[in-house]
């Protein structure tokens, strides 16, 4: 992980701007330094070795699991499945169809995340911040990490079913 490049996610940037508690105050300086061009080791070298401003592997892992940081190296691979779907029929959905799908899928996603209990609290907060179809599609990677694939199938069908289906 020391040689991996990390960058802020959209959720991370928003958390930074709004001073969201999802991004702890003691990690804000370190978080700002992750720009997709610095490794964890380079960011850690810019911070104090110990104390409130220091950066541990657990801190970085926590930022990744919270969806605030993502690997800049792996981005093209991680986004590839979504890009394939972006060229599929749903990319040309009307706003009304996107709204219908978002509403249906949101309630199912909410049920699935609530079943996670306290483990899903941060994910629930992220879900509650979604405002439309595209936001919910962008949250899918985090949902897939936390929820069993068999439980995710109905949600993905709601979002990506062929038009007219």
C-alpha positions in Angstrom: 0.0 0.0 0.0 3.0 2.3 0.6 3.6 2.6 -3.1 0.0 2.9 -4.2 -1.3 6.3 -5.4 -4.5 7.4 -3.9 -6.9 10.2 -4.8 -10.0 11.7 -3.2 -13.3 10.4 -4.3 -16.3 12.6 -5.0 -17.7 11.6 -1.6 -14.3 12.5 0.0 -14.2 15.9 -1.7 -17.7 16.6 -0.5 -16.9 15.5 3.0 -13.9 17.8 3.1 -15.9 20.8 1.9 -18.8 20.2 4.3 -16.5 19.2 7.2 -18.5 16.0 7.4 -17.6 13.9 10.5 -17.0 11.0 8.1 -13.6 12.6 7.6 -12.0 13.0 11.1 -10.5 16.4 11.8 -7.1 14.8 12.6 -6.9 13.3 9.1 -8.0 16.4 7.1 -4.4 17.5 6.4 -3.3 14.0 5.3 -6.5 13.7 3.2 -5.9 17.0 1.4 -2.4 15.7 0.4 -3.9 12.7 -1.5 -4.1 14.0 -5.0 -3.5 11.0 -7.2 0.2 11.9 -7.6 1.6 11.0 -4.2 2.0 7.6 -2.6 1.0 6.8 1.0 4.7 6.9 1.9 5.1 10.4 0.3 2.1 11.7 2.1 3.2 10.2 5.4 6.7 11.8 4.9 5.1 15.2 4.7 3.3 14.7 8.1 4.6 14.4 11.7 5.8 10.9 12.5 3.7 10.8 15.7 0.9 12.7 17.3 -2.4 14.1 16.1 -1.3 14.8 12.5 0.4 11.4 11.9 -0.9 8.9 9.4 -1.1 5.1 9.9 -2.0 2.3 7.6 -5.2 1.9 9.6 -6.1 5.5 8.9 -5.6 5.1 5.2 -7.6 1.8 5.2 -10.4 3.6 7.1 -10.5 6.4 4.5 -10.7 3.8 1.7 -13.4 1.8 3.4 -15.4 5.0 4.1 -15.3 5.7 0.3 -13.3 8.9 0.8 -10.1 7.6 -1.0 -9.7 5.4 -4.0 -6.6 4.0 -5.7 -5.6 6.2 -8.6 -3.7 3.3 -10.1 -6.8 1.0 -10.1 -9.3 3.6 -11.3 -9.5 2.6 -14.9 -10.0 -1.1 -14.0 -12.5 -0.4 -11.2 -14.6 1.9 -13.3 -14.6 -0.4 -16.4 -17.8 -2.3 -15.5 -19.6 1.0 -15.0 -18.4 2.3 -18.3 -19.7 -0.8 -20.0 -23.0 -0.1 -18.4 -22.8 3.6 -19.3 -22.8 2.6 -23.0 -25.8 0.3 -22.5 -29.4 1.4 -22.9 -29.7 2.9 -19.4 -27.4 5.8 -20.4 -30.1 7.2 -22.6 -32.9 6.9 -20.0 -35.3 9.8 -19.8 -35.3 11.9 -16.6 -38.7 10.4 -15.7 -37.4 6.8 -16.1 -34.2 7.6 -14.1 -36.4 9.1 -11.3 -38.7 6.0 -11.3 -35.7 3.6 -11.1 -33.9 5.7 -8.5 -37.0 5.8 -6.2 -37.6 2.0 -6.5 -33.9 1.1 -6.1 -33.4 3.6 -3.2 -35.9 1.9 -1.0 -34.5 -1.5 -1.7 -30.9 -0.3 -1.1 -32.1 1.3 2.2 -33.6 -2.0 3.3 -30.3 -3.8 2.5 -28.1 -1.3 4.2 -30.3 -1.2 7.3 -29.9 -5.0 7.6 -26.2 -4.4 8.1 -26.9 -2.7 11.4 -24.1 -0.5 12.9 -21.7 -1.9 10.3 -23.6 -0.1 7.6 -24.1 3.3 9.4 -21.6 5.2 7.1 -23.0 3.5 4.1 -26.5 4.5 5.1 -25.4 8.1 5.5 -23.9 8.0 2.0 -27.1 6.5 0.7 -29.2 9.2 2.3 -27.0 11.8 0.5 -27.9 10.4 -2.9 -30.1 12.8 -4.8 -30.8 10.8 -8.0 -30.1 7.9 -10.3 -26.5 8.7 -11.1 -25.6 9.2 -7.4 -27.1 5.8 -6.6 -25.2 4.2 -9.5 -22.0 5.8 -8.2 -22.6 4.3 -4.8 -22.9 0.8 -6.1 -19.2 -0.2 -5.6 -19.5 0.5 -1.9 -22.8 -1.3 -1.7 -21.3 -4.3 -3.5 -18.4 -4.5 -0.9 -20.8 -4.6 2.0 -23.8 -6.6 0.7 -23.9 -10.2 -0.5 -24.0 -10.5 -4.3 -27.2 -12.5 -4.2 -28.9 -9.6 -2.3 -27.5 -7.0 -4.7 -29.0 -8.7 -7.8 -32.5 -7.3 -7.4 -31.1 -3.8 -6.8 -29.0 -3.9 -9.9 -31.9 -5.2 -11.9 -34.0 -2.3 -10.8 -31.3 0.1 -11.8 -30.2 -1.5 -15.1 -33.2 -3.4 -16.4 -33.6 -2.9 -20.1 -35.9 -0.1 -21.0 -39.5 -1.3 -21.2 -38.7 -4.3 -18.9 
